[in-house]
Structures are given as structure tokens and as C-alpha cells.
Amino acid sequence: MRVLAQQQSDEVLRPGFFDNEVTEQFLVPVGAWADQAVDWIAVRLDWLLSIIKWPFDALIGLLVDDILEPLPWVVVVLAFFVIGTLTRNVRVGAFAAVALSICGILGNNYWQQTARTIGYVGVAVLLCVIVGIPLGVACGRADSVWRVVRPLLDGLQVIPSFVYMLPFIFFFGIGVVPATMVTMTFALPPLVRLTNLGVRQVPGDVVEASRAYGAPEWRVLLDVQLPLARPAIATGINQTLLLAVSMLGVAAIMGAGGLGRVLLQAITTQDVPKGMASGLAFFLVAVVLDRISQPEDTDSAGLIRRVRLAWAHRRDPERLLATGEGAGADASEGRFAGVTAKERLPMAIAAAGGALAVVSVFLTWTSGAGLFSAYGRRADEDLAQQSFSGLDASGGSWFGYLALGLGVLVVGAAVMTLAAPGRGPRWLTADGSLISSLALLVMMACYLLAAPADAAASYSAGAGVYVALVGALLASVGSFWWVSLAPHSPLHPLTARVGWGRVVLAGVAVVVLGMAAVSGWSFDQRKDVVRDAEVEAQIAELYAEAEANPAQSGVISAQISALLAAQSEEKLIVTDGVSGAGPGLGIWALAAGLAGLVAALPAAGAFGRDEHLRWRWSTVTAGIGAGVVCVTIGWIATQVRSADDSYLTGVGAFIALLGGVVLAATAASVLKEFRRSKVYAEDEPAPV
């Protein structure tokens, strides 16, 4: 009876065929099979795993541990400047140097993490090139190879990025080397596909002609197919690099070092400052590597869009190749208009003003105390009987460096136009001179109007500041006169409508500057600021109690920490951009923004549709916006250079910087159209 009852009970509990639970009655041990296979491979094929791991281990040790990390940061920055200049142009090289320099000052140990990130990406891309290009060439030359490789590439490119990590974790564990393997595997397919496509797109008649002349196959490959396939291969390398950079952040989960690990730590601990700093550094490294490696005809595409396209076309990277049809029109013959006699006097005035600005930075800017440095460094509050130049940390500091650079640009614009009108760098022109001059004028005006720190009672401005201001005035007057006379014309006719969108954008910039003015420009949490006499007395009393009663030292230590934490929260001194307790740069940046908004009206065509008039006032708007940017950079960089550890610049300065960028950007659409006019043969007077 008991057996019969048990059978009836089992029949009642057994799920029906249409119940979801019926699938649980069957088990295919795929997981167990995988575990057995992993164990067998780890034991029997350990030698093969070691061979696969060796190139990654050796290259990481060589490139990262032996080269990049021990090298001084200046050497690495200069190396990237040279690489960017040789592979692309001076502008890309300079951007690479500046961007990598910024990465090093974003936080403690950030330069080491930046170097590691570059090294890991370099190793992954190098191995992709070593494996991917020969494999792509083989696929392009032999259909049988392509029929085998193509399904593998399709399979690799539909696998989610996280799934890539599983086999490498099983066979190689956690660490930098397995993470680099994952990155390399993830980034490889586009290079193989595009190399294959490039080889296949070589015209067949060209290949047959080379063979008809008796060229062996290796000569056909090296002298015909690879050179003609180079654009496709270059695009493949760039796409591989973009995917490697994007994957390195994910690979940090399995132990990849560099900025990806810092970013992962910031996310897991919800550390906003670390997340912002590491994210910015990661972004800058990605932009640098992308700009150096990308083909010339894709300069206009932004990094975020290019990464998105790389992910979107992982299965069909061939679509990323430009057709090149109708890419540009034939350049018209002609020569740039020479320097007219009317231009020479305003050019000389502008150059003289720029030269004065250059000379001024070597003169005295501050005496008795620092101006901006006294806010962030206590030692600069009283520097009796001491004077400092525009380049000294206690003098002009970064305001001096910016004045020097802007003065050089003004002089360079005049010299370059005299030597080779229209053929020099884009911004060494009349409008570039006016932008630099107005930026210098706005910056020096804000410098003189800024209030010194209350504790810097002995501060006085030196002669160099006034010389720089006079130079800025001369350069601005001369440059505006020069722009009024310069024979510049647009490459394409400007729209006949009033550009109200630009005016609205300038208004947005003013609103942003207003928000920045009332936001924090400095956060002061130094010990001698946040602790008053009462707090110090309490701390001293607790220390004495701990010495008298060692058994309670742990409890007393916690009390001291809580007291300090409470003081830090309650006594943090925040100074905005308009308060009398600070330099007041926010209000002057806002005033400059209002002037830029006024200049944006004629620049948009509100007072006339004359193209030259709109160009002149667009230049003025851009110069004022650049001046606001220089003011904020000068304030931030000065404090970064000299401030005490617990004195930080606030987000208000950064918001003001963005406002200046937005204001300058309102003029970009007009400025990019104007170049020095050309004189054509039919316009030349006939010889008599």
C-alpha cells in the first residue's frame, strides 16, 4: 500500500508537458563538459597556452614596464608631438602633447596610469597588425581562405563584449595579460575585413599588367596590391585602435591596468571626482590615439561619432571607407593678394602692441604679495620687498604665459602675412591677430580689475601689467584697423538671412557666464582656515586624555576624526565669482560676455548684410570669447601651479570657461569661410 501511495504521489507532482517546470526534468551537462574541456586543455596543452601568452607578456614588459613607465613624462609628450607631426601635421602633434600633459595633472599617479593605458592599447593594436594584415592579405588573395575565415569573423563580431572575457579567464586567469588578449581579440576583425577588401578592390587589369611584365607574385603583392590597398588598411588600423580603446575600459573588470582600472574603481565606489578626472583622461588618450591614426579625409568626424560608427559597423567595416568620388573640386588657379600699402601701418601697430606684451612678461607684475597666488598659498600673502615677473608663480603666473603666447601670435600674424600672405597657418592672419589681441585685452583688463586677497595688504601691481595692457590696446586697435582693410573674402557666399540662432547662442553664453559668476570659484579647506581656537582646544584636550588613558585611545581617536569631519563640512569656505572675499573674476567675465553678445548682433547681420562687416564683428565676438577662456584658464592654472593642497578652484571657473567657448563658437561658421582673397590672371592689368 505504501509503494502504491508513493507512485500516486509522484504522478501528481510530475509536471505536465506544457508546464514550464517540465524542462527541469532533463539536464544536458554542457557546463560540466566545458569544465572538463578546460581542465584537459590546461593540463595537456599547457605548452600551447604558454606560447600564446608569451608575445603579450613580452611586449607588455618591454613597452610598458621597460619603456613608457621609466621614461620622464616630458620625453613621452615630446615623442607624441613628433609622431603626430610626422604622421599627420603640426596641429595634431601639438594637440597630442597638450592633451597628454593634461592627463598627468588630473590626479595623483595619473601619468603612470596614462602611460600604461597607451602601452596596453599599443600592444593590442601591434599584435592585431601582426596577425590581421597577413591574414587579411591571405583572405584577399585566396577565396578558400576567406570562406574559412569569414564565418569566424562573423562569430567574433556578434559575441557580446563581456562574453569575450570568459575563455581567457578560464585559460589565463585574471590580470593585465589576459585583459590585453581580450582587447586584441575584440579589435581584430575590422582590420582583417578591411585588408581583405583593400586587396580585392585593386583593379584586376593593374594586377594582370604587372604579371604580364613578368613580376613574381611577391612583387605583385608588395609593389601593386599593398600600396593600392593602403587606404583600406589604414582605415582598418584606425577602427581596430578605436575598438581597442573602447574595450580596455570593459577589460578593467578582469584586471587591466591603466585609466580603465581607475575609472572602474570610481564607478564601484561612486567617487565623482575620481570618475570625472579618470574619464576625462581616458577620453583625451582616446582622442590623441584616434587623431594620430585616422586617415586624412576623416578629420571632421568627432571621436564619439567615430567610436559609435566603429561599434555599429563591426560586421561591415567596409562601409566606413570613403568612396572619394566628388570629394573636392579642382582648385582654381590664382595667387593670394599681396600686402597693400594701406595694410602696413595697422600691421605695424598691431605687431608693436604684441611685442610690448611679450616684453611685459619679463617686467615686474607683482610686488609685496601675490595677486592670485595669495588666495591659494599662504606664503604669498606677505612677500615684503620682493617683486615678481609675469612668468613667476607669485607674479603673473599663467596669466603671464598666456600674455606671452598671445603677443607672439599677434607678432607672428604680421610677420607671416608680410612674408607669405595667405599661405601661412590659418590663424596667423588679420582675423587671427584681432582675436589674439582682444583676448589679451580682456584678460589684462580682468587682471587689473581683480581684487587682491584680504590678507595680501602689501600687494601692488608692477609696471609689467600696465605695459601688457597698453600693448593689448595697441594690438587691438591696430588689428581691428588691419581687419577693416585686409582683402579677405568668403569661400562661399554667406546666407542672406540674419543669423538669429547665433545671437541666441551668444545669449546662452551670457546666461552660462551669469551662472558661473554666482557659482563657487574656490573651495578653501586648509587647516588654518577650518579650525578655530575652540576646535583646536578640544583636539588638544582629547590628545591629553588619550595619553592619560591609553585604553580609550581608539574611542578618542574616533572622536577626533568625527570632530575634524564635522568642521570640514561646516567650515568649508566657498567663494563665488562676485563676492568681495574673492578676486571677483566672475563679474568681469560676465561683463565681457555681455560685450560679446552686443558684438554678436552685427556679426549675425542684424545691422546690415555686408559680408565683410559680419566677418569683422564675428572676429570681435570670437576674440572676446577667447579672452573669457584665457581668464578662466589663467585662474585655474595659477592655482594648480601654486596653491596649497586643500585649496581648490571651483566649478564656477570651469562653467565660465565653457561660456567663453560657446561665445567664441558663435563666430566659427563665418570665420571658417573667410580667407585672403585671390588674384586671377584675368584680373591682372594688361602690360602696356
mmCIF file of C-alpha atoms in Angstrom, residues 126-446:
data_model
loop_
_atom_site.group_PDB
_atom_site.id
_atom_site.type_symbol
_atom_site.label_atom_id
_atom_site.label_comp_id
_atom_site.label_asym_id
_atom_site.label_seq_id
_atom_site.Cartn_x
_atom_site.Cartn_y
_atom_site.Cartn_z
ATOM 1 C CA LEU A 126 50.512 45.987 -32.669
ATOM 2 C CA LEU A 127 49.547 42.327 -32.337
ATOM 3 C CA CYS A 128 46.374 42.989 -34.320
ATOM 4 C CA VAL A 129 48.536 44.413 -37.109
ATOM 5 C CA ILE A 130 50.953 41.474 -36.970
ATOM 6 C CA VAL A 131 48.116 38.949 -37.176
ATOM 7 C CA GLY A 132 45.389 40.851 -39.000
ATOM 8 C CA ILE A 133 47.182 42.271 -42.039
ATOM 9 C CA PRO A 134 48.783 38.979 -43.193
ATOM 10 C CA LEU A 135 45.500 37.177 -42.554
ATOM 11 C CA GLY A 136 43.576 39.834 -44.474
ATOM 12 C CA VAL A 137 46.045 39.639 -47.372
ATOM 13 C CA ALA A 138 45.651 35.869 -47.473
ATOM 14 C CA CYS A 139 41.867 36.263 -47.483
ATOM 15 C CA GLY A 140 42.038 38.808 -50.280
ATOM 16 C CA ARG A 141 44.264 36.661 -52.479
ATOM 17 C CA ALA A 142 42.643 33.269 -51.849
ATOM 18 C CA ASP A 143 38.884 32.727 -51.797
ATOM 19 C CA SER A 144 39.320 29.429 -49.999
ATOM 20 C CA VAL A 145 40.954 31.181 -47.047
ATOM 21 C CA TRP A 146 38.239 33.846 -46.980
ATOM 22 C CA ARG A 147 35.492 31.193 -46.947
ATOM 23 C CA VAL A 148 37.045 29.720 -43.796
ATOM 24 C CA VAL A 149 37.885 32.984 -42.036
ATOM 25 C CA ARG A 150 34.671 34.866 -42.754
ATOM 26 C CA PRO A 151 32.393 32.694 -40.556
ATOM 27 C CA LEU A 152 34.910 33.030 -37.726
ATOM 28 C CA LEU A 153 34.895 36.810 -38.047
ATOM 29 C CA ASP A 154 31.096 36.845 -38.148
ATOM 30 C CA GLY A 155 31.029 34.777 -34.987
ATOM 31 C CA LEU A 156 33.529 37.019 -33.216
ATOM 32 C CA GLN A 157 31.613 40.148 -34.110
ATOM 33 C CA VAL A 158 28.220 39.009 -32.823
ATOM 34 C CA ILE A 159 29.543 37.916 -29.431
ATOM 35 C CA PRO A 160 28.822 40.475 -26.668
ATOM 36 C CA SER A 161 31.936 42.174 -25.366
ATOM 37 C CA PHE A 162 31.601 40.720 -21.865
ATOM 38 C CA VAL A 163 31.454 37.162 -23.236
ATOM 39 C CA TYR A 164 34.912 37.617 -24.753
ATOM 40 C CA MET A 165 36.369 37.557 -21.268
ATOM 41 C CA LEU A 166 35.153 34.088 -20.265
ATOM 42 C CA PRO A 167 37.553 31.796 -22.192
ATOM 43 C CA PHE A 168 40.540 33.991 -21.391
ATOM 44 C CA ILE A 169 39.669 33.977 -17.702
ATOM 45 C CA PHE A 170 39.312 30.185 -17.790
ATOM 46 C CA PHE A 171 42.647 29.560 -19.510
ATOM 47 C CA PHE A 172 44.809 32.512 -18.454
ATOM 48 C CA GLY A 173 43.245 33.793 -15.251
ATOM 49 C CA ILE A 174 42.876 37.413 -14.163
ATOM 50 C CA GLY A 175 45.449 40.100 -14.889
ATOM 51 C CA VAL A 176 46.893 42.543 -17.358
ATOM 52 C CA VAL A 177 47.982 39.960 -19.935
ATOM 53 C CA PRO A 178 44.590 38.193 -20.271
ATOM 54 C CA ALA A 179 42.856 41.579 -20.410
ATOM 55 C CA THR A 180 45.130 42.651 -23.274
ATOM 56 C CA MET A 181 44.365 39.360 -25.042
ATOM 57 C CA VAL A 182 40.650 40.107 -24.805
ATOM 58 C CA THR A 183 41.208 43.603 -26.162
ATOM 59 C CA MET A 184 43.247 42.308 -29.085
ATOM 60 C CA THR A 185 40.700 39.616 -29.986
ATOM 61 C CA PHE A 186 37.812 42.060 -29.821
ATOM 62 C CA ALA A 187 39.567 44.640 -32.019
ATOM 63 C CA LEU A 188 40.979 42.260 -34.666
ATOM 64 C CA PRO A 189 38.046 41.598 -37.090
ATOM 65 C CA PRO A 190 37.775 45.074 -38.713
ATOM 66 C CA LEU A 191 41.437 45.020 -39.698
ATOM 67 C CA VAL A 192 41.116 41.596 -41.335
ATOM 68 C CA ARG A 193 37.963 42.575 -43.192
ATOM 69 C CA LEU A 194 39.266 45.912 -44.458
ATOM 70 C CA THR A 195 42.635 44.480 -45.506
ATOM 71 C CA ASN A 196 40.808 41.764 -47.423
ATOM 72 C CA LEU A 197 38.580 44.387 -49.031
ATOM 73 C CA GLY A 198 41.510 46.621 -49.933
ATOM 74 C CA VAL A 199 43.361 43.794 -51.670
ATOM 75 C CA ARG A 200 40.240 42.709 -53.550
ATOM 76 C CA GLN A 201 39.494 46.268 -54.707
ATOM 77 C CA VAL A 202 42.816 46.607 -56.522
ATOM 78 C CA PRO A 203 41.884 46.812 -60.226
ATOM 79 C CA GLY A 204 42.355 43.460 -61.908
ATOM 80 C CA ASP A 205 43.892 44.968 -65.038
ATOM 81 C CA VAL A 206 46.647 46.549 -62.930
ATOM 82 C CA VAL A 207 47.451 43.196 -61.345
ATOM 83 C CA GLU A 208 47.378 41.406 -64.696
ATOM 84 C CA ALA A 209 49.608 44.064 -66.260
ATOM 85 C CA SER A 210 52.236 43.569 -63.570
ATOM 86 C CA ARG A 211 52.114 39.823 -64.067
ATOM 87 C CA ALA A 212 52.353 40.258 -67.832
ATOM 88 C CA TYR A 213 55.618 42.132 -67.350
ATOM 89 C CA GLY A 214 56.984 39.108 -65.526
ATOM 90 C CA ALA A 215 56.668 40.291 -61.932
ATOM 91 C CA PRO A 216 56.663 37.400 -59.449
ATOM 92 C CA GLU A 217 53.738 37.105 -57.042
ATOM 93 C CA TRP A 218 55.637 38.599 -54.124
ATOM 94 C CA ARG A 219 56.414 41.669 -56.244
ATOM 95 C CA VAL A 220 52.770 41.904 -57.300
ATOM 96 C CA LEU A 221 51.778 41.881 -53.642
ATOM 97 C CA LEU A 222 54.415 44.304 -52.346
ATOM 98 C CA ASP A 223 54.563 46.733 -55.275
ATOM 99 C CA VAL A 224 50.973 46.721 -56.533
ATOM 100 C CA GLN A 225 48.338 45.316 -54.201
ATOM 101 C CA LEU A 226 49.553 46.558 -50.819
ATOM 102 C CA PRO A 227 50.278 50.154 -51.942
ATOM 103 C CA LEU A 228 46.864 50.436 -53.586
ATOM 104 C CA ALA A 229 45.184 48.828 -50.573
ATOM 105 C CA ARG A 230 46.890 51.172 -48.119
ATOM 106 C CA PRO A 231 43.851 53.475 -47.552
ATOM 107 C CA ALA A 232 41.702 50.491 -46.610
ATOM 108 C CA ILE A 233 44.418 49.081 -44.353
ATOM 109 C CA ALA A 234 44.875 52.475 -42.668
ATOM 110 C CA THR A 235 41.138 52.669 -42.019
ATOM 111 C CA GLY A 236 41.243 49.156 -40.582
ATOM 112 C CA ILE A 237 44.067 50.066 -38.209
ATOM 113 C CA ASN A 238 42.165 53.135 -37.051
ATOM 114 C CA GLN A 239 38.980 51.135 -36.436
ATOM 115 C CA THR A 240 40.979 48.496 -34.586
ATOM 116 C CA LEU A 241 42.512 51.158 -32.369
ATOM 117 C CA LEU A 242 39.105 52.675 -31.584
ATOM 118 C CA LEU A 243 37.674 49.295 -30.614
ATOM 119 C CA ALA A 244 40.756 48.524 -28.512
ATOM 120 C CA VAL A 245 40.378 51.783 -26.601
ATOM 121 C CA SER A 246 36.670 51.228 -26.034
ATOM 122 C CA MET A 247 37.244 47.632 -24.903
ATOM 123 C CA LEU A 248 40.029 48.485 -22.473
ATOM 124 C CA GLY A 249 37.532 50.045 -20.081
ATOM 125 C CA VAL A 250 35.478 46.836 -20.075
ATOM 126 C CA ALA A 251 38.628 44.731 -19.749
ATOM 127 C CA ALA A 252 39.423 46.515 -16.483
ATOM 128 C CA ILE A 253 36.922 44.136 -14.891
ATOM 129 C CA MET A 254 39.367 41.270 -15.418
ATOM 130 C CA GLY A 255 42.430 43.124 -14.227
ATOM 131 C CA ALA A 256 43.522 45.507 -16.969
ATOM 132 C CA GLY A 257 45.521 48.359 -15.508
ATOM 133 C CA GLY A 258 45.724 51.953 -16.585
ATOM 134 C CA LEU A 259 42.963 54.505 -16.627
ATOM 135 C CA GLY A 260 40.314 51.836 -17.152
ATOM 136 C CA ARG A 261 41.009 50.443 -13.693
ATOM 137 C CA VAL A 262 40.842 53.916 -12.131
ATOM 138 C CA LEU A 263 37.533 54.517 -13.891
ATOM 139 C CA LEU A 264 36.170 51.175 -12.691
ATOM 140 C CA GLN A 265 37.199 51.956 -9.115
ATOM 141 C CA ALA A 266 35.464 55.324 -9.346
ATOM 142 C CA ILE A 267 32.261 53.687 -10.570
ATOM 143 C CA THR A 268 32.229 50.974 -7.904
ATOM 144 C CA THR A 269 32.914 53.453 -5.085
ATOM 145 C CA GLN A 270 30.732 56.214 -6.608
ATOM 146 C CA ASP A 271 33.674 58.594 -6.380
ATOM 147 C CA VAL A 272 32.547 61.533 -8.525
ATOM 148 C CA PRO A 273 35.867 63.476 -8.574
ATOM 149 C CA LYS A 274 37.886 60.394 -9.482
ATOM 150 C CA GLY A 275 35.317 59.344 -12.071
ATOM 151 C CA MET A 276 35.339 62.731 -13.769
ATOM 152 C CA ALA A 277 39.130 63.012 -13.764
ATOM 153 C CA SER A 278 39.769 59.456 -14.967
ATOM 154 C CA GLY A 279 37.007 59.705 -17.567
ATOM 155 C CA LEU A 280 38.489 62.921 -18.953
ATOM 156 C CA ALA A 281 41.976 61.395 -19.050
ATOM 157 C CA PHE A 282 40.652 58.283 -20.796
ATOM 158 C CA PHE A 283 38.824 60.467 -23.316
ATOM 159 C CA LEU A 284 41.928 62.558 -24.036
ATOM 160 C CA VAL A 285 44.076 59.467 -24.580
ATOM 161 C CA ALA A 286 41.451 58.073 -26.939
ATOM 162 C CA VAL A 287 41.289 61.328 -28.922
ATOM 163 C CA VAL A 288 45.083 61.515 -29.196
ATOM 164 C CA LEU A 289 45.421 57.953 -30.476
ATOM 165 C CA ASP A 290 42.491 58.420 -32.842
ATOM 166 C CA ARG A 291 43.790 61.669 -34.328
ATOM 167 C CA ILE A 292 47.233 60.240 -34.901
ATOM 168 C CA SER A 293 45.950 57.090 -36.595
ATOM 169 C CA GLN A 294 42.910 58.247 -38.551
ATOM 170 C CA PRO A 295 43.020 58.763 -42.323
ATOM 171 C CA GLU A 296 43.319 62.331 -43.577
ATOM 172 C CA ASP A 297 39.858 62.534 -45.151
ATOM 173 C CA THR A 298 38.016 61.816 -41.871
ATOM 174 C CA ASP A 299 39.336 64.754 -39.847
ATOM 175 C CA SER A 300 35.930 66.332 -39.467
ATOM 176 C CA ALA A 301 34.374 63.394 -37.610
ATOM 177 C CA GLY A 302 34.392 63.609 -33.826
ATOM 178 C CA LEU A 303 35.746 60.840 -31.622
ATOM 179 C CA ILE A 304 32.397 59.875 -30.081
ATOM 180 C CA ARG A 305 30.801 59.556 -33.519
ATOM 181 C CA ARG A 306 33.771 57.583 -34.819
ATOM 182 C CA VAL A 307 33.660 55.150 -31.881
ATOM 183 C CA ARG A 308 29.919 54.756 -32.370
ATOM 184 C CA LEU A 309 30.435 54.041 -36.078
ATOM 185 C CA ALA A 310 33.189 51.554 -35.254
ATOM 186 C CA TRP A 311 30.812 49.618 -32.976
ATOM 187 C CA ALA A 312 27.883 49.924 -35.382
ATOM 188 C CA HIS A 313 29.914 48.601 -38.331
ATOM 189 C CA ARG A 314 31.832 45.830 -36.592
ATOM 190 C CA ARG A 315 30.262 43.357 -39.020
ATOM 191 C CA ASP A 316 30.555 45.547 -42.114
ATOM 192 C CA PRO A 317 33.526 47.918 -41.643
ATOM 193 C CA GLU A 318 33.762 48.171 -45.411
ATOM 194 C CA ARG A 319 31.029 50.828 -45.267
ATOM 195 C CA LEU A 320 33.436 53.127 -43.427
ATOM 196 C CA LEU A 321 35.623 53.537 -46.497
ATOM 197 C CA ALA A 322 35.088 56.816 -48.295
ATOM 198 C CA THR A 323 34.324 56.496 -51.973
ATOM 199 C CA GLY A 324 36.305 59.594 -52.765
ATOM 200 C CA GLU A 325 34.018 60.481 -55.679
ATOM 201 C CA GLY A 326 33.325 64.141 -55.842
ATOM 202 C CA ALA A 327 35.226 64.745 -52.667
ATOM 203 C CA GLY A 328 36.557 68.050 -53.819
ATOM 204 C CA ALA A 329 36.604 70.368 -56.726
ATOM 205 C CA ASP A 330 39.535 71.320 -58.790
ATOM 206 C CA ALA A 331 41.458 74.115 -57.209
ATOM 207 C CA SER A 332 41.219 77.308 -59.183
ATOM 208 C CA GLU A 333 44.445 78.831 -60.271
ATOM 209 C CA GLY A 334 45.407 82.155 -58.776
ATOM 210 C CA ARG A 335 47.645 83.786 -56.246
ATOM 211 C CA PHE A 336 46.836 85.376 -52.915
ATOM 212 C CA ALA A 337 46.529 89.131 -52.884
ATOM 213 C CA GLY A 338 49.705 90.825 -51.755
ATOM 214 C CA VAL A 339 50.008 93.145 -48.785
ATOM 215 C CA THR A 340 48.684 96.560 -49.715
ATOM 216 C CA ALA A 341 50.269 99.826 -48.636
ATOM 217 C CA LYS A 342 47.208 100.610 -46.509
ATOM 218 C CA GLU A 343 47.694 97.412 -44.515
ATOM 219 C CA ARG A 344 51.278 98.035 -43.495
ATOM 220 C CA LEU A 345 50.663 100.754 -40.896
ATOM 221 C CA PRO A 346 47.949 98.878 -38.930
ATOM 222 C CA MET A 347 50.041 95.712 -39.162
ATOM 223 C CA ALA A 348 52.990 97.596 -37.673
ATOM 224 C CA ILE A 349 50.823 98.978 -34.856
ATOM 225 C CA ALA A 350 49.458 95.513 -34.078
ATOM 226 C CA ALA A 351 52.932 93.978 -34.135
ATOM 227 C CA ALA A 352 54.249 96.725 -31.844
ATOM 228 C CA GLY A 353 51.453 96.008 -29.371
ATOM 229 C CA GLY A 354 52.190 92.298 -29.476
ATOM 230 C CA ALA A 355 55.886 92.969 -28.928
ATOM 231 C CA LEU A 356 55.053 95.117 -25.884
ATOM 232 C CA ALA A 357 53.004 92.243 -24.470
ATOM 233 C CA VAL A 358 55.933 89.880 -24.966
ATOM 234 C CA VAL A 359 58.348 92.273 -23.268
ATOM 235 C CA SER A 360 55.935 92.925 -20.399
ATOM 236 C CA VAL A 361 56.076 89.391 -19.025
ATOM 237 C CA PHE A 362 59.753 89.873 -18.182
ATOM 238 C CA LEU A 363 58.993 93.016 -16.176
ATOM 239 C CA THR A 364 57.559 93.261 -12.664
ATOM 240 C CA TRP A 365 53.919 92.195 -12.342
ATOM 241 C CA THR A 366 53.505 91.974 -8.562
ATOM 242 C CA SER A 367 55.277 93.450 -5.549
ATOM 243 C CA GLY A 368 54.850 92.813 -1.843
ATOM 244 C CA ALA A 369 52.471 89.868 -2.288
ATOM 245 C CA GLY A 370 50.939 87.692 -4.950
ATOM 246 C CA LEU A 371 47.692 88.693 -6.634
ATOM 247 C CA PHE A 372 46.003 85.386 -7.457
ATOM 248 C CA SER A 373 48.610 83.142 -5.847
ATOM 249 C CA ALA A 374 47.930 84.759 -2.442
ATOM 250 C CA TYR A 375 44.424 83.297 -2.464
ATOM 251 C CA GLY A 376 45.687 79.742 -2.658
ATOM 252 C CA ARG A 377 49.113 79.887 -0.997
ATOM 253 C CA ARG A 378 49.598 81.378 2.457
ATOM 254 C CA ALA A 379 53.273 82.036 1.803
ATOM 255 C CA ASP A 380 52.348 84.564 -0.916
ATOM 256 C CA GLU A 381 50.242 86.746 1.390
ATOM 257 C CA ASP A 382 53.264 88.660 2.640
ATOM 258 C CA LEU A 383 56.287 88.932 0.355
ATOM 259 C CA ALA A 384 57.645 92.221 1.627
ATOM 260 C CA GLN A 385 60.286 93.916 -0.513
ATOM 261 C CA GLN A 386 60.022 91.217 -3.194
ATOM 262 C CA SER A 387 58.995 91.633 -6.813
ATOM 263 C CA PHE A 388 57.979 89.023 -9.367
ATOM 264 C CA SER A 389 57.768 88.969 -13.144
ATOM 265 C CA GLY A 390 54.875 87.854 -15.273
ATOM 266 C CA LEU A 391 56.242 84.319 -15.512
ATOM 267 C CA ASP A 392 56.883 83.745 -11.795
ATOM 268 C CA ALA A 393 54.435 81.644 -9.791
ATOM 269 C CA SER A 394 53.962 84.540 -7.356
ATOM 270 C CA GLY A 395 53.738 87.054 -10.200
ATOM 271 C CA GLY A 396 51.594 86.798 -13.298
ATOM 272 C CA SER A 397 51.975 83.019 -13.383
ATOM 273 C CA TRP A 398 49.756 81.593 -16.121
ATOM 274 C CA PHE A 399 48.334 84.994 -16.961
ATOM 275 C CA GLY A 400 51.891 85.913 -17.914
ATOM 276 C CA TYR A 401 52.340 82.787 -20.013
ATOM 277 C CA LEU A 402 49.077 83.457 -21.825
ATOM 278 C CA ALA A 403 50.087 87.080 -22.423
ATOM 279 C CA LEU A 404 53.384 85.864 -23.849
ATOM 280 C CA GLY A 405 51.660 83.395 -26.170
ATOM 281 C CA LEU A 406 49.040 85.858 -27.377
ATOM 282 C CA GLY A 407 51.679 88.518 -28.010
ATOM 283 C CA VAL A 408 53.719 86.058 -30.054
ATOM 284 C CA LEU A 409 50.620 85.185 -32.107
ATOM 285 C CA VAL A 410 49.979 88.854 -32.916
ATOM 286 C CA VAL A 411 53.581 89.447 -33.986
ATOM 287 C CA GLY A 412 53.611 86.154 -35.890
ATOM 288 C CA ALA A 413 50.454 87.087 -37.803
ATOM 289 C CA ALA A 414 52.008 90.336 -39.011
ATOM 290 C CA VAL A 415 55.326 88.726 -39.941
ATOM 291 C CA MET A 416 53.710 85.761 -41.709
ATOM 292 C CA THR A 417 51.372 87.979 -43.705
ATOM 293 C CA LEU A 418 54.272 90.149 -44.833
ATOM 294 C CA ALA A 419 56.399 87.137 -45.746
ATOM 295 C CA ALA A 420 53.760 84.899 -47.340
ATOM 296 C CA PRO A 421 50.298 86.493 -47.464
ATOM 297 C CA GLY A 422 47.550 83.874 -47.368
ATOM 298 C CA ARG A 423 49.919 80.905 -47.321
ATOM 299 C CA GLY A 424 50.705 80.599 -43.625
ATOM 300 C CA PRO A 425 48.774 78.874 -40.834
ATOM 301 C CA ARG A 426 45.087 79.767 -40.737
ATOM 302 C CA TRP A 427 45.202 81.900 -37.588
ATOM 303 C CA LEU A 428 48.384 83.817 -38.423
ATOM 304 C CA THR A 429 46.233 86.234 -40.396
ATOM 305 C CA ALA A 430 44.436 89.526 -39.835
ATOM 306 C CA ASP A 431 41.461 87.967 -38.039
ATOM 307 C CA GLY A 432 43.764 85.737 -36.010
ATOM 308 C CA SER A 433 45.670 88.838 -34.917
ATOM 309 C CA LEU A 434 42.454 90.569 -33.816
ATOM 310 C CA ILE A 435 41.231 87.512 -31.905
ATOM 311 C CA SER A 436 44.559 87.234 -30.067
ATOM 312 C CA SER A 437 44.666 90.987 -29.373
ATOM 313 C CA LEU A 438 41.136 91.138 -27.963
ATOM 314 C CA ALA A 439 41.734 88.020 -25.890
ATOM 315 C CA LEU A 440 44.832 89.697 -24.459
ATOM 316 C CA LEU A 441 42.898 92.913 -23.805
ATOM 317 C CA VAL A 442 40.039 91.139 -21.999
ATOM 318 C CA MET A 443 42.458 89.085 -19.937
ATOM 319 C CA MET A 444 44.623 92.022 -18.872
ATOM 320 C CA ALA A 445 41.574 94.162 -18.053
ATOM 321 C CA CYS A 446 40.216 91.405 -15.807
#
